[in-house]
Amino acid sequence: MRLVPRLTAALGGLALALGGVVVAAPAVQATPQNCFYYVMEQHPDADPEVVERGCQLGAKGTKESHRACYFELRRAYVPAKIAFDGCHRAGLK
């Protein structure tokens, strides 16, 4: 019967470890492509060329690049929240 508590503890630890990996995974995968797909999914009427250009501007991850990305997307009438989140996704490293 001592095996059951050990197995339960091991599975619980594994679940916690995998949960941490899942939480960290989006930051690892953030790229201009993720920005592009996010914006196009949230606002399908946006011009794909403008969205691509804006997401490329935000790829550096600096405040200036985020601002340039944001204003480029806003010029294409992408809603502010979507533009902000998309540019944030472009610049995470």
Backbone as a chain_set.jsonl record, in Angstrom:
{"seq": "MRLVPRLTAALGGLALALGGVVVAAPAVQATPQNCFYYVMEQHPDADPEVVERGCQLGAKGTKESHRACYFELRRAYVPAKIAFDGCHRAGLK", "coords": {"N": [[0.813, -1.201, 0.0], [2.124, 1.164, 0.235], [2.96, 1.984, -2.167], [0.953, 3.368, -3.537], [0.695, 6.041, -2.356], [3.218, 7.027, -3.103], [3.127, 6.871, -5.867], [1.033, 8.638, -6.371], [2.16, 11.037, -5.442], [4.31, 11.281, -7.212], [2.993, 11.522, -9.696], [1.593, 13.865, -9.217], [3.701, 15.707, -8.908], [4.779, 15.553, -11.477], [2.657, 16.599, -12.971], [2.653, 19.244, -12.026], [5.174, 20.077, -12.903], [4.901, 19.881, -15.696], [2.897, 21.728, -16.047], [4.24, 24.131, -15.557], [5.9, 24.19, -17.783], [4.045, 24.468, -19.83], [3.025, 27.001, -19.266], [5.276, 28.572, -19.753], [5.751, 28.148, -22.429], [4.348, 29.804, -24.467], [5.832, 32.234, -24.489], [8.275, 31.457, -25.5], [7.694, 30.873, -28.121], [6.997, 33.229, -29.352], [6.857, 35.288, -32.107], [7.251, 37.331, -35.095], [5.543, 36.048, -36.888], [3.623, 34.861, -35.253], [2.422, 37.155, -34.292], [1.326, 38.136, -36.694], [-0.527, 36.054, -37.396], [-2.179, 36.12, -35.157], [-3.291, 38.727, -35.273], [-4.587, 38.637, -37.772], [-6.402, 36.62, -37.296], [-8.004, 37.708, -35.284], [-8.896, 40.047, -36.467], [-9.991, 39.793, -39.323], [-10.449, 41.422, -41.551], [-8.306, 43.061, -41.938], [-5.572, 44.435, -43.822], [-3.384, 42.168, -45.159], [-0.695, 42.679, -45.977], [-0.018, 45.065, -44.706], [-0.301, 44.296, -42.055], [1.671, 42.329, -41.885], [3.961, 43.91, -42.321], [3.799, 45.627, -40.098], [4.072, 43.774, -37.975], [6.64, 42.848, -38.458], [8.044, 45.16, -37.892], [7.755, 45.226, -35.14], [9.373, 43.19, -34.225], [11.872, 43.438, -32.952], [11.507, 43.892, -30.26], [11.858, 46.077, -28.621], [10.84, 49.139, -26.924], [10.48, 51.161, -28.791], [10.217, 49.728, -31.187], [7.906, 48.3, -30.658], [6.09, 50.378, -30.449], [6.224, 51.412, -33.076], [5.229, 49.219, -34.514], [2.647, 49.087, -33.414], [1.505, 51.588, -34.225], [1.612, 51.265, -36.971], [-0.175, 49.136, -37.366], [-2.506, 50.313, -36.345], [-2.906, 52.315, -38.213], [-3.928, 50.812, -40.219], [-6.43, 50.385, -39.376], [-6.753, 48.442, -37.406], [-8.165, 47.296, -34.422], [-7.35, 48.845, -31.266], [-6.674, 47.214, -28.964], [-6.197, 44.703, -30.122], [-4.097, 45.356, -31.848], [-2.142, 46.151, -29.986], [-1.749, 43.774, -28.462], [-0.967, 42.018, -30.502], [1.442, 43.201, -31.398], [2.91, 42.935, -29.095], [3.198, 40.176, -29.014], [4.851, 39.86, -31.188], [7.324, 40.821, -30.388], [8.322, 39.449, -28.159], [10.904, 37.634, -26.64]], "CA": [[0.0, 0.0, 0.0], [2.978, 2.348, 0.226], [3.17, 2.354, -3.554], [-0.081, 4.317, -3.965], [1.064, 7.437, -2.041], [4.395, 7.414, -3.893], [2.662, 7.077, -7.233], [0.244, 9.87, -6.354], [3.099, 12.154, -5.309], [5.081, 11.385, -8.45], [2.115, 12.057, -10.73], [1.317, 15.264, -8.878], [4.901, 16.465, -9.254], [4.866, 15.601, -12.936], [1.636, 17.545, -13.439], [3.126, 20.6, -11.726], [6.3, 20.378, -13.785], [4.384, 20.111, -17.037], [2.148, 22.987, -16.01], [5.217, 25.206, -15.706], [6.356, 24.193, -19.167], [2.961, 24.995, -20.65], [2.946, 28.439, -19.027], [6.436, 29.223, -20.366], [5.811, 27.866, -23.862], [3.994, 30.892, -25.382], [6.894, 33.223, -24.592], [9.335, 30.91, -26.322], [7.261, 30.81, -29.507], [6.55, 34.531, -29.833], [7.576, 35.731, -33.287], [6.397, 38.146, -35.963], [4.507, 35.212, -37.487], [2.543, 34.741, -34.268], [1.744, 38.449, -34.33], [0.545, 38.172, -37.926], [-1.67, 35.144, -37.319], [-3.079, 36.606, -34.11], [-4.026, 39.899, -35.764], [-5.476, 38.231, -38.86], [-7.491, 35.821, -36.707], [-8.871, 38.585, -34.513], [-9.423, 41.11, -37.339], [-9.754, 39.253, -40.664], [-10.579, 42.434, -42.598], [-7.077, 43.843, -42.04], [-4.742, 44.214, -45.003], [-2.289, 41.278, -44.753], [0.617, 43.283, -46.203], [0.212, 46.053, -43.641], [-0.126, 43.542, -40.812], [3.001, 41.719, -41.933], [4.949, 44.979, -42.146], [3.745, 46.057, -38.702], [4.62, 42.723, -37.11], [8.093, 42.852, -38.652], [8.566, 46.316, -37.155], [7.75, 44.921, -33.713], [10.161, 41.988, -33.932], [13.043, 43.701, -32.103], [11.109, 43.782, -28.863], [12.11, 47.306, -27.87], [9.669, 50.015, -26.817], [10.328, 51.876, -30.048], [9.704, 48.821, -32.22], [6.518, 48.007, -30.298], [5.326, 51.569, -30.801], [6.144, 51.466, -34.538], [4.3, 48.152, -34.899], [1.309, 49.488, -32.99], [0.988, 52.655, -35.072], [1.408, 50.712, -38.317], [-1.424, 48.376, -37.347], [-3.616, 51.24, -36.135], [-3.146, 52.978, -39.491], [-4.724, 49.876, -41.025], [-7.712, 50.274, -38.669], [-6.815, 47.301, -36.487], [-8.533, 47.812, -33.103], [-6.207, 49.121, -30.402], [-6.317, 46.062, -28.114], [-5.633, 43.661, -30.987], [-2.8, 45.85, -32.304], [-1.207, 46.109, -28.853], [-1.428, 42.378, -28.148], [-0.214, 41.462, -31.616], [2.814, 43.728, -31.362], [3.563, 42.315, -27.945], [3.548, 38.819, -29.434], [5.947, 39.927, -32.164], [8.604, 41.205, -29.801], [8.786, 38.645, -27.032], [12.036, 36.749, -26.926]], "C": [[0.856, 1.265, 0.0], [3.223, 2.835, -1.201], [2.177, 3.425, -4.015], [0.275, 5.753, -3.59], [2.273, 7.912, -2.854], [3.983, 7.721, -5.337], [1.863, 8.377, -7.345], [1.154, 11.092, -6.285], [3.885, 12.36, -6.6], [4.226, 11.977, -9.567], [1.762, 13.521, -10.473], [2.494, 16.165, -9.219], [5.073, 16.614, -10.753], [3.863, 16.606, -13.508], [2.067, 18.983, -13.181], [4.27, 21.002, -12.645], [5.819, 20.669, -15.195], [3.568, 21.391, -17.11], [3.06, 24.181, -16.173], [5.725, 25.317, -17.127], [5.287, 24.796, -20.073], [2.839, 26.503, -20.477], [4.09, 29.163, -19.716], [6.444, 29.09, -21.884], [5.405, 29.041, -24.749], [5.089, 31.938, -25.539], [8.022, 32.732, -25.492], [8.962, 30.99, -27.8], [6.838, 32.157, -30.081], [7.447, 35.009, -30.966], [6.68, 36.67, -34.087], [5.288, 37.329, -36.628], [3.338, 35.029, -36.531], [1.739, 36.03, -34.195], [0.803, 38.495, -35.525], [-0.703, 37.306, -37.82], [-2.671, 35.575, -36.256], [-3.94, 37.759, -34.643], [-5.016, 39.487, -36.843], [-6.641, 37.381, -38.348], [-8.5, 36.704, -35.993], [-9.56, 39.641, -35.381], [-9.189, 40.715, -38.799], [-9.85, 40.269, -41.799], [-9.309, 43.252, -42.794], [-6.311, 43.471, -43.309], [-3.533, 43.362, -44.599], [-0.896, 41.879, -44.94], [0.969, 44.28, -45.104], [0.458, 45.342, -42.318], [1.263, 42.903, -40.779], [4.089, 42.757, -41.683], [4.984, 45.45, -40.692], [4.362, 45.039, -37.765], [6.139, 42.622, -37.256], [8.734, 44.031, -37.911], [8.673, 46.029, -35.661], [8.664, 43.799, -33.289], [11.344, 42.23, -32.996], [12.728, 43.594, -30.619], [11.407, 45.003, -28.016], [10.831, 48.132, -27.786], [9.406, 50.729, -28.136], [9.749, 50.973, -31.136], [8.246, 48.445, -31.944], [5.623, 49.176, -30.707], [5.149, 51.675, -32.32], [5.169, 50.418, -35.071], [2.868, 48.57, -34.603], [0.722, 50.544, -33.927], [0.776, 52.178, -36.51], [0.089, 49.941, -38.378], [-2.638, 49.282, -37.153], [-3.939, 52.017, -37.406], [-3.994, 52.12, -40.42], [-6.067, 49.585, -40.357], [-7.87, 48.971, -37.881], [-7.179, 47.874, -35.123], [-7.329, 47.863, -32.149], [-5.758, 47.907, -29.584], [-5.662, 44.965, -28.938], [-4.247, 44.082, -31.467], [-1.765, 45.752, -31.183], [-0.781, 44.678, -28.559], [-0.623, 41.727, -29.273], [1.227, 41.92, -31.618], [3.587, 43.167, -30.187], [4.015, 40.907, -28.286], [4.727, 38.816, -30.396], [7.296, 40.096, -31.493], [9.082, 40.387, -28.632], [9.919, 37.74, -27.456], [12.077, 35.62, -25.936]], "O": [[0.324, 2.352, -0.223], [3.646, 3.973, -1.409], [2.536, 4.298, -4.805], [0.166, 6.63, -4.447], [2.336, 9.077, -3.247], [4.434, 8.697, -5.936], [2.013, 9.122, -8.313], [0.934, 12.073, -6.996], [4.096, 13.496, -7.026], [4.691, 12.844, -10.307], [1.649, 14.313, -11.408], [2.312, 17.257, -9.755], [5.465, 17.673, -11.242], [4.188, 17.367, -14.419], [1.865, 19.85, -14.032], [4.327, 22.139, -13.113], [6.29, 21.617, -15.824], [3.558, 22.063, -18.142], [2.705, 25.146, -16.85], [5.956, 26.42, -17.623], [5.606, 25.557, -20.987], [2.576, 27.213, -21.447], [3.896, 30.27, -20.22], [7.108, 29.879, -22.556], [6.088, 29.269, -25.747], [5.257, 32.481, -26.631], [8.656, 33.534, -26.177], [9.841, 31.159, -28.645], [6.359, 32.207, -31.213], [8.661, 35.121, -30.797], [5.49, 36.795, -33.797], [4.211, 37.858, -36.901], [2.183, 35.041, -36.956], [0.517, 35.999, -34.052], [-0.37, 38.847, -35.392], [-1.808, 37.761, -38.117], [-3.878, 35.413, -36.435], [-5.161, 37.761, -34.483], [-6.162, 39.937, -36.835], [-7.737, 37.422, -38.907], [-9.707, 36.48, -36.084], [-10.669, 40.078, -35.073], [-8.284, 41.246, -39.443], [-9.377, 40.0, -42.902], [-9.236, 44.057, -43.722], [-6.394, 42.345, -43.798], [-2.732, 43.798, -43.772], [-0.003, 41.612, -44.135], [2.106, 44.331, -44.634], [1.33, 45.743, -41.547], [1.944, 42.94, -39.755], [5.026, 42.513, -40.923], [6.056, 45.648, -40.122], [5.101, 45.407, -36.852], [6.841, 42.341, -36.284], [9.833, 43.908, -37.371], [9.577, 46.531, -34.993], [8.73, 43.478, -32.102], [11.777, 41.303, -32.311], [13.594, 43.243, -29.818], [11.223, 44.963, -26.8], [9.858, 47.86, -28.49], [8.257, 50.885, -28.55], [8.894, 51.399, -31.914], [7.45, 48.291, -32.87], [4.533, 48.978, -31.245], [4.06, 51.99, -32.8], [4.379, 50.699, -35.973], [1.983, 48.424, -35.446], [-0.418, 50.418, -34.372], [-0.141, 52.641, -37.188], [-0.672, 50.081, -39.335], [-3.691, 49.036, -37.742], [-5.098, 52.346, -37.658], [-4.688, 52.635, -41.297], [-6.76, 48.64, -40.737], [-8.98, 48.466, -37.712], [-6.564, 48.851, -34.694], [-6.421, 47.035, -32.222], [-4.564, 47.614, -29.529], [-4.68, 44.362, -28.504], [-3.324, 43.268, -31.492], [-0.637, 45.317, -31.413], [0.41, 44.398, -28.421], [0.305, 40.964, -29.007], [2.137, 41.115, -31.817], [4.795, 42.949, -30.282], [5.102, 40.49, -27.888], [5.515, 37.87, -30.414], [8.301, 39.572, -31.973], [10.188, 40.625, -28.147], [9.877, 37.147, -28.533], [12.961, 34.766, -26.011]]}, "num_chains": 1, "name": "protein.A"}
